[in-house]
Every structure is written in structure tokens, then in C-alpha cells.
Coordinates of C-alpha atoms and ligand atoms in Angstrom, one line a residue:
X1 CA 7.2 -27.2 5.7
X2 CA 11.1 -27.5 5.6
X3 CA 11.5 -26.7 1.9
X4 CA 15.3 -26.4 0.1
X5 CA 16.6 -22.6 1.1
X6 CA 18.9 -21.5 -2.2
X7 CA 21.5 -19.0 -1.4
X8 CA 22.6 -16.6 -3.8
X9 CA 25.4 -15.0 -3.6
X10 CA 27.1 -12.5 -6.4
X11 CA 30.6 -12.3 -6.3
X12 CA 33.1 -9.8 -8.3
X13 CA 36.9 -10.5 -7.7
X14 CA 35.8 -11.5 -4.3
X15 CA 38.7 -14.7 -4.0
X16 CA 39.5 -13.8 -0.5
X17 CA 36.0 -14.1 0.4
X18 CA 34.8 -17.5 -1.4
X19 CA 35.8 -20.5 0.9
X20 CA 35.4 -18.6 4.0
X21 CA 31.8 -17.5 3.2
X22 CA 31.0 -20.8 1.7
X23 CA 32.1 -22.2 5.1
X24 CA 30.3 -19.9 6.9
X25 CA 26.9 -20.0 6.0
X26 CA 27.0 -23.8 5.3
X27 CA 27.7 -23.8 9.1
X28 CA 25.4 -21.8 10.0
X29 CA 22.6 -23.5 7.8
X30 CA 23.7 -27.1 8.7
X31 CA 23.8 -26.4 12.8
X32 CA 20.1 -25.4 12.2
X33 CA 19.0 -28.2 10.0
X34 CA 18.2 -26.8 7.3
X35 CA 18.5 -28.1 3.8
X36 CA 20.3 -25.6 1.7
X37 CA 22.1 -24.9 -1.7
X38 CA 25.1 -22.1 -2.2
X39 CA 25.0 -20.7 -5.4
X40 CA 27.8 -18.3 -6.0
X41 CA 27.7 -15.8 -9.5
X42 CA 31.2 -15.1 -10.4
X43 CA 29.8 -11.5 -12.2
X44 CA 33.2 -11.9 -14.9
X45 CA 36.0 -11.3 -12.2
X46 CA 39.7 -10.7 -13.1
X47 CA 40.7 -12.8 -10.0
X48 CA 41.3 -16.3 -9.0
X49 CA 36.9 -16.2 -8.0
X50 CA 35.9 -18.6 -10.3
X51 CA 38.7 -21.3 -9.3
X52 CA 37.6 -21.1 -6.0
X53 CA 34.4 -21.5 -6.3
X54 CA 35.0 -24.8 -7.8
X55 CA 37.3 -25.9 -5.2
X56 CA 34.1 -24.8 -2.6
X57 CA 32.1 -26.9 -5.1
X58 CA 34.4 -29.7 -5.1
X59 CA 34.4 -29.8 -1.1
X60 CA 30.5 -29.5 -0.9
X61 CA 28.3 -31.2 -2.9
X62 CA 25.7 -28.1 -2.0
X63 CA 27.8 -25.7 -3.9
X64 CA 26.9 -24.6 -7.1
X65 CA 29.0 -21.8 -8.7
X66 CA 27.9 -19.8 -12.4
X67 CA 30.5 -17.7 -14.0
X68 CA 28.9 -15.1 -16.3
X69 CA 31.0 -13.9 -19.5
X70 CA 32.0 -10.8 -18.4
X71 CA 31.0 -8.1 -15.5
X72 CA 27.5 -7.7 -15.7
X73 CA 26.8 -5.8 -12.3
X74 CA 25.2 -7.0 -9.2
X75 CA 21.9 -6.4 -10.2
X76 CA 22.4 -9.0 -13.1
X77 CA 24.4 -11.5 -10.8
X78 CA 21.3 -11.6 -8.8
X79 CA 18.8 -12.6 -11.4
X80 CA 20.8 -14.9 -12.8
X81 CA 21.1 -16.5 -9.9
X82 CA 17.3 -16.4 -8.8
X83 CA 16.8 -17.5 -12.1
X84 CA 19.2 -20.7 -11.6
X85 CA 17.9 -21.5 -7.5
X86 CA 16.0 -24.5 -7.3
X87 CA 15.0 -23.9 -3.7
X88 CA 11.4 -23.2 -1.8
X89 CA 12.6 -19.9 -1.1
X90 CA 16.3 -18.2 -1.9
X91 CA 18.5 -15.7 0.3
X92 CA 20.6 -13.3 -1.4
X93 CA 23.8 -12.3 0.3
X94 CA 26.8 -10.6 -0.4
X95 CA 29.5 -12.7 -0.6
X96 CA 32.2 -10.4 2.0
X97 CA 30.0 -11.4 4.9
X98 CA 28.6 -7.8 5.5
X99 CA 25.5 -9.7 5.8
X100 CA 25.8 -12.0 8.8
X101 CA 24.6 -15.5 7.7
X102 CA 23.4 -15.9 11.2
X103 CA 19.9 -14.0 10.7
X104 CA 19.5 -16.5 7.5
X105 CA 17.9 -18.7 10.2
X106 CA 15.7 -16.3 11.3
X107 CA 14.9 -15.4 8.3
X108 CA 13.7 -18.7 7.2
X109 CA 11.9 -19.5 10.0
X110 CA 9.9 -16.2 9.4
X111 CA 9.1 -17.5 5.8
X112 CA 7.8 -20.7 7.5
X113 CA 5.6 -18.9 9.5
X114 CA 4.3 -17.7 5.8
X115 CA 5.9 -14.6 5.1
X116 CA 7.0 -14.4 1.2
X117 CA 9.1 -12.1 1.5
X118 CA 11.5 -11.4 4.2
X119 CA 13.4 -8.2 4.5
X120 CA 16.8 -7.7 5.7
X121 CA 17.0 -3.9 7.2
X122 CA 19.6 -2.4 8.4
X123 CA 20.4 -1.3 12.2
X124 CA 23.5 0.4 11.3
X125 CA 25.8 1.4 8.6
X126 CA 28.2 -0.6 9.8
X127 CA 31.9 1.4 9.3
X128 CA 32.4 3.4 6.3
X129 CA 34.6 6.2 5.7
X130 CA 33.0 10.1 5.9
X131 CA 32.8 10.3 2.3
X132 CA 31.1 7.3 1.2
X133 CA 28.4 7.7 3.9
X134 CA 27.8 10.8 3.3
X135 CA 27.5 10.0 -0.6
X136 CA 25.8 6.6 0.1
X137 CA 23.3 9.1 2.5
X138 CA 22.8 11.4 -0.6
X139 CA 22.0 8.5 -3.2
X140 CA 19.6 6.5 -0.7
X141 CA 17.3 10.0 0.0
X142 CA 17.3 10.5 -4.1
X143 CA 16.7 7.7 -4.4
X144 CA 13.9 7.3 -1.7
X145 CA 12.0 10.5 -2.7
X146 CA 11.7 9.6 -6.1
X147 CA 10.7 5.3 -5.9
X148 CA 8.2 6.1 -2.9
X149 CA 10.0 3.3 -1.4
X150 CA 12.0 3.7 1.8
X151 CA 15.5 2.6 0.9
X152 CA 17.2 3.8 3.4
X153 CA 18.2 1.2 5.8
X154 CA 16.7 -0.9 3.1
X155 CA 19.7 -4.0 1.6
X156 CA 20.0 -6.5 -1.4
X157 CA 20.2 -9.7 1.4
X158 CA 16.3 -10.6 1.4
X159 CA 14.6 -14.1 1.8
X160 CA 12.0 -14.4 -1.2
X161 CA 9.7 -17.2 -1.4
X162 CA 9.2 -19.3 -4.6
X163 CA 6.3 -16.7 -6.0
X164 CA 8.3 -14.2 -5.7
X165 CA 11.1 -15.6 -7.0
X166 CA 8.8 -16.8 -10.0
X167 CA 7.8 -13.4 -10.6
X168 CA 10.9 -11.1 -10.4
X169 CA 12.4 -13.5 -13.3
X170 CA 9.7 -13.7 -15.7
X171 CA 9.9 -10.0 -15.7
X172 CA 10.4 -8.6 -18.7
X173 CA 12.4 -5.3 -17.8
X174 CA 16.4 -5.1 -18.3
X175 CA 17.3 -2.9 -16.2
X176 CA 15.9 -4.2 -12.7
X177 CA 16.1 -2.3 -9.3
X178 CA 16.1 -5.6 -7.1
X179 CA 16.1 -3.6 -4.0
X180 CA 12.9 -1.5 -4.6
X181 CA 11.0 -4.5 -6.7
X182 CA 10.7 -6.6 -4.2
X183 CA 8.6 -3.6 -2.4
X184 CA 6.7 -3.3 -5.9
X185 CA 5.7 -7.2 -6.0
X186 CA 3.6 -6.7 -2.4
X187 CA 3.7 -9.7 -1.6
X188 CA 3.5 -10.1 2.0
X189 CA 6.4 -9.3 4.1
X190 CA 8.3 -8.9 7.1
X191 CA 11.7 -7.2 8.3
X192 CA 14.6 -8.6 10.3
X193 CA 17.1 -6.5 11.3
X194 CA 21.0 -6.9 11.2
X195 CA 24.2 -5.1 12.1
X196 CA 26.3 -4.5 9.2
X197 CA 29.8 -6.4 9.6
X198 CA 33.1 -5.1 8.1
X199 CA 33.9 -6.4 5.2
X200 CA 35.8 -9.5 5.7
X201 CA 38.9 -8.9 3.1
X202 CA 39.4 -6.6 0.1
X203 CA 37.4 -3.0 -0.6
X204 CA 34.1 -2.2 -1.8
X205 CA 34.2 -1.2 -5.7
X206 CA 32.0 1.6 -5.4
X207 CA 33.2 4.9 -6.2
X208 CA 31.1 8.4 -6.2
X209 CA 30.8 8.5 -9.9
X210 CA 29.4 4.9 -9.7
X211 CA 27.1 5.3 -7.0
X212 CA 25.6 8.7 -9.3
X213 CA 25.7 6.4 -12.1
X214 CA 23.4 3.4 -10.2
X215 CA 21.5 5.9 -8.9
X216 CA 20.3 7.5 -12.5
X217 CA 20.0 4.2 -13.7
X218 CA 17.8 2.9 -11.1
X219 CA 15.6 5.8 -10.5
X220 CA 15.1 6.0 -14.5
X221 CA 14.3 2.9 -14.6
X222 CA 12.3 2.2 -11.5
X223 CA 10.3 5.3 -12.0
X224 CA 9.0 8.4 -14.0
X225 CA 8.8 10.8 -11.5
X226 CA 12.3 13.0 -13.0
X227 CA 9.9 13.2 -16.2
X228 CA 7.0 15.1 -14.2
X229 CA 9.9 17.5 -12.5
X230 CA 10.5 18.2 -16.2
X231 CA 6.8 19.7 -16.2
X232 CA 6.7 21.1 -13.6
X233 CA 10.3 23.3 -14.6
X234 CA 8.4 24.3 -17.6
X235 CA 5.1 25.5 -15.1
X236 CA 7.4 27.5 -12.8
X237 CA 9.8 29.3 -16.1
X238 CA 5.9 30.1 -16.9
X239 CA 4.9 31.7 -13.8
X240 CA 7.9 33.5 -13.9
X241 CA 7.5 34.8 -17.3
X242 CA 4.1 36.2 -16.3
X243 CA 4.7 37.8 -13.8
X244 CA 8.4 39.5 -15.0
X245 CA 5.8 40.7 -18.2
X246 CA 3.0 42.0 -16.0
X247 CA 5.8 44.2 -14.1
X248 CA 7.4 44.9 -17.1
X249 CA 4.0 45.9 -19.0
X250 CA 3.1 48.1 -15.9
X251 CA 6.1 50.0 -16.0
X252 CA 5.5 50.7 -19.4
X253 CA 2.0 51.6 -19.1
X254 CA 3.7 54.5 -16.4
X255 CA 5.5 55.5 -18.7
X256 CA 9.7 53.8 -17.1
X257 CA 10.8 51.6 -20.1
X258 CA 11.9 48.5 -18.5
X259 CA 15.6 48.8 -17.8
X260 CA 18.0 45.6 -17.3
X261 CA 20.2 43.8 -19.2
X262 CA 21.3 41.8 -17.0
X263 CA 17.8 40.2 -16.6
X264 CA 17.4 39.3 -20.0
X265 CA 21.0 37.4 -20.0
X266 CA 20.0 36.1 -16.1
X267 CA 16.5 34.7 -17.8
X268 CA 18.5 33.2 -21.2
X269 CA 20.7 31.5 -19.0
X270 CA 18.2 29.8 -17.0
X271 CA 15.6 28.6 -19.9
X272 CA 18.8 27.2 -21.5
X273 CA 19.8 25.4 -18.6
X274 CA 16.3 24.4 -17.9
X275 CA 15.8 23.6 -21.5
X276 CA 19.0 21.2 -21.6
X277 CA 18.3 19.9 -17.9
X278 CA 14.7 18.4 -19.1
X279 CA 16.6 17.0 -22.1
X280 CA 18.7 15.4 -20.6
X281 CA 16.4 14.0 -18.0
X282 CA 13.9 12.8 -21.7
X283 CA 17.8 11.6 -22.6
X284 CA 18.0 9.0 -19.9
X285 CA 14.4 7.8 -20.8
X286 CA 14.8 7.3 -24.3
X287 CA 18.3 5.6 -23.5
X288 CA 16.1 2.9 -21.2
X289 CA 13.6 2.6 -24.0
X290 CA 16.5 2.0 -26.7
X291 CA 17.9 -0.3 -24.3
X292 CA 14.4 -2.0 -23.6
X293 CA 13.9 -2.2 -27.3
X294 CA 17.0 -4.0 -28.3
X295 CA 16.2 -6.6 -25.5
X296 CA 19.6 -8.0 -25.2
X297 CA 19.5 -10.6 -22.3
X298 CA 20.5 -8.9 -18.7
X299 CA 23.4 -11.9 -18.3
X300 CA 25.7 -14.2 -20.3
X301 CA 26.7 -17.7 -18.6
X302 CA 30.2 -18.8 -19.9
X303 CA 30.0 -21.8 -17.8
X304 CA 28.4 -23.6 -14.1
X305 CA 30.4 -26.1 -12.1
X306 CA 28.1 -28.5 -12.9
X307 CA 29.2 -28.5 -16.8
X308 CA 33.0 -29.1 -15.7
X309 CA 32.1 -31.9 -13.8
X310 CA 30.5 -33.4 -16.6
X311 CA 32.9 -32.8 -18.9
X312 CA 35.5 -34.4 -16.5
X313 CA 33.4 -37.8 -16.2
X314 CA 33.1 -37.7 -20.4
X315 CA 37.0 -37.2 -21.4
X316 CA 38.3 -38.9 -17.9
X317 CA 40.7 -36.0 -17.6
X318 CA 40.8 -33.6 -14.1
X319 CA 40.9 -29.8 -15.4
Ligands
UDP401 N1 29.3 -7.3 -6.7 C1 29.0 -8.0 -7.9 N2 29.3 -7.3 -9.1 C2 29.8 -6.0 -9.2 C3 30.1 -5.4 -7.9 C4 29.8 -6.1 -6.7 O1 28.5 -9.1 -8.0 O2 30.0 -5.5 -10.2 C5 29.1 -8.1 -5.5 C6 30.3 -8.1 -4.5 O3 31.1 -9.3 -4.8 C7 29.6 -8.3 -3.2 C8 28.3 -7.5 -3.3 O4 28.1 -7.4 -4.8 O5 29.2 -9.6 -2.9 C9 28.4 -6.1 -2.7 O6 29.6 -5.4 -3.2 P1 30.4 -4.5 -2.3 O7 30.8 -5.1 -1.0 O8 31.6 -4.0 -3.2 O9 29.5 -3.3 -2.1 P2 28.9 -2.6 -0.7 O10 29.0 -3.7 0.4 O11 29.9 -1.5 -0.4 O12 27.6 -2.1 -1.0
MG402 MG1 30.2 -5.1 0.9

């Protein structure tokens, strides 16, 4: 089978990257015969993105860019775009060409072989400064311990087949953990492993507070282990308790009052902190529940390249 391969690629202020990415993996895919469509998500950028995506439309019939309504995160940028694909199967890439487009072959011929789900995996980290491996290292073992899933040399830039495609959109969740779901689906998969490139022109946006920030999100909403920490705080404060009263009852029973102020302000401290700790922890719950409830679409489209053309062949004016 030699099915249409959709690539989707999210891009945020990324209008160094656009053309020469579009160019890059079109090459790649063409030189191996395979049919393709590039389907870029401007995710709301402040930058010239969305302009030239259209110009990389313009020049390739195969390009297809969607410009949401205002920054909506990767995560969202992704499903909008697996929602939109119209391929067989769809490869999602980042659009600074950290994912080499040359494993998208591989990759496909894997899924021709009748894998659903092909995995891009890490070899290396690729360059990073100190700090954001070290706090990239952090977030990926949180986040590993607590989805059961290994994400650590785990990346967004996966082939999915049609299936799975079909089933990550019709999910009813907001707040997605692409990464991890793809795991959850179990459909049958692979890995291929890549060396990450440098990015090809501007910086990554993450910060340390935003990496904290996806990291909460995603594990609160991926899963509920944080909520069975919360009992298991509550067992050990009682463990504690009992044994601090059977001491303390002893001494009395010998007749040494128990002595120790500091103990009493020492044990305050830490049910309060405890106490607050596990509410805050129910906190981030209830916030994905409230946000669950409300169910507020994950994306807005302002407009596709398709609609411009159309709009040009109705008024017979070039925007
Ligand atoms: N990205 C996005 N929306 C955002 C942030 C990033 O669509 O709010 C895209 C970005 O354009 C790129 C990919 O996600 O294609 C990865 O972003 P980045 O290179 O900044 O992250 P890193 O490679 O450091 O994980
Ligand atoms: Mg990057």
C-alpha cells in the first residue's frame, strides 16, 4: 500500500524556519516517492509565520497551512492538525528541523510493513545548555514515574496510522498528553531512532517555569497517581502520630511528663504543610475537572490557506 503520508507540523513564531522546512521534507519525501501533504499550524504567532506559510502554499500545491486564533500550545497545534490530515497515516514534526525529515522515510516504510504507530526516540539530546538539560532531565523522570510510560528519550515526531489518528481525535479529553497517549492507545508499535539536530534558527520558548507548568499539567491530567501520594501522606503523618503517642504515653506511664516544645511546633508545621500540599495537589484535579466541565474546544481556527485562495478566485483580487 502507498497511501497519502500527512505531515503535521506546529509552528509558533517559527518565520525563519517555514520555507526552509517546507523545502526540506518535500525533498526528502519526493526523492523517495512518496505521496505527501505538509500541513503547517501557525499556533497564533506574533511573527511574519502565517505569511509564509502561504507563500510555501503558493509554491507547493501539497502545502496546506491553519492559523489558529491565538496561541493555543503545541499540544493543541497538534490535534488540530491530526484532526485536519487527510492522509493514510500522518508524521508530526517540529517545524526547526530538530527532527530530521530524513527518518520520515523510514518511518513510513515501517508503517507499510504494518506497524500503526511508529515511534521516534531519541539517541541523544542533541545540544542544550546545562540548565535546560538538567531541568528537561528533572521533568522527563517526574514525569516518567508518575504516567508509567517511559518518556525519557521519548519525542512528539511519531508516524500514527489512520486508527490511530481516528482515535486520538475523537477523544473527548481537553487537556491531551500527545506524547504519553499514543503509549495509552496500544496500538501496535515500533521505534526509530534519530539524533537530535540543532535548532535550525531562532530559540526554544521553553523556560523552567514553563516546563514545571507542562509538567503539572500533563501529569494531572494524564494520571491520578499525585492523588494516591495524597493518601499515602495522610498514612505516614498517622504512623507517625502513633508512634510519637505510644512514646509519649510510656513516659507518662514512668512517671517523665513528655517535655518538648519544639516537637509540637516541628509536628504543626508539617501537618500544615502536608495538609496544604494534598490541597493543592485535590487543587490541580478539580481545576482539570472545571476545565473538563466547561468543554471549551482545545483550538480556534481563524483561517486555512485554502479559504484565501477561494476568496481570491470569488472577488478576483490577490491579498
Ligand atoms: N510550538 C508550538 N506552540 C508553542 C510552542 C512551540 O506550536 O506554543 C512548536 C514550535 O514551533 C516547534 C515545536 O513546537 O515546532 C517545538 O518547540 P521548541 O523547538 O521551542 O521546543 P523544544 O524543541 O525545545 O522542545
Ligand atoms: Mg525545538
Amino acid at each position: 500500500m502507498g497511501g497519502l503520508l500527512s505531515v503535521v507540523i506546529p509552528s509558533y513564531n517559527e518565520e525563519e524556519n517555514i520555507l526552509n522546512t517546507a523545502q526540506a521534507i518535500a525533498s526528502v519525501l519526493r526523492g523517495e516517492g512518496i505521496a505527501y501533504e505538509l500541513l503547517f499550524i501557525d499556533d497564533g504567532s506574533r511573527d511574519a509565520t502565517y505569511d509564509r506559510i502561504r507563500e510555501a502554499a503558493q509554491a507547493d500545491p501539497a502545502v496546506r497551512g491553519i492559523a489558529l486564533s491565538r496561541n493555543f500550545g503545541k499540544e493543541a497545534c497538534i490535534f488540530a492538525g491530526l484532526n485536519e490530515a487527510k492522509g493514510s497515516c500522518c508524521v508530526v514534526i517540529d517545524c526547526d528541523l530538530q527532527h530530521p525529515p530524513q527518518v520520515i522515510p523510514q518511518m513510513y516504510r515501517l508503517w507499510q510493513e504494518g506497524y500503526d504507530i511508529v515511534e521516534g526516540v531519541k539517541s541523544s539530546r542533541g545540544k542544550e545548555s546545562f540548565f535546560h538539560r538538567m531541568s528537561a532531565g528533572l521533568f522527563y523522570k517526574l514525569m516518567s514515574r508518575f504516567t508509567k510510560v517511559d518518556l525519557n528519550a521519548s519525542s512528539d515526531f511519531k508516524l500514527l496510522d489512520r486508527k490511530v489518528v481516528d482515535v486520538l481525535v475523537s477523544l473527548q479529553e481537553r487537556n491531551t498528553f500527545f506524547r504519553a497517549l499514543t503509549f495509552w492507545t496500544g496500538f501496535k508499535s515500533t521505534e526509530v531512532e534519530f539524533e537530535v539536530a540543532e535548532r535550525a534558527h531562532g530559540q526554544s520558548k521553553w523556560s523552567l517555569l514553563g516546563l514545571i507548568r507542562y509538567a503539572v499539567r500533563n501529569v494531572t491530567s494524564f494520571t491520578t497517581v499525585p492523588l494516591q501520594l495524597v493518601t499515602g501522606l495522610g498514612i505516614a503523618c498517622l504512623i507517625g502520630f502513633i508512634i510519637v503517642g505510644l512514646q509519649t504515653f510510656i513516659r507518662f506511664c514512668m512517671g517523665r511528663s513528655a517535655e518538648g516544645f519544639t516537637t509540637v511546633i516541628l509536628l504543626l508545621l508539617f501537618i500544615g504543610g502536608a495538609i496544604m500540599v494534598s490541597l493543592g495537589i485535590i487543587g490541580h484535579y478539580i481545576a482539570r475537572i472545571f476545565e473538563e466541565v466547561k468543554g471549551r474546544p482545545k483550538y480556534i481556527i481563524r483561517e486555512r490557506t485554502e479559504d484565501a485562495s477561494s476568496r481570491e478566485g470569488a472577488d478576483g483580487t490577490n491579498r
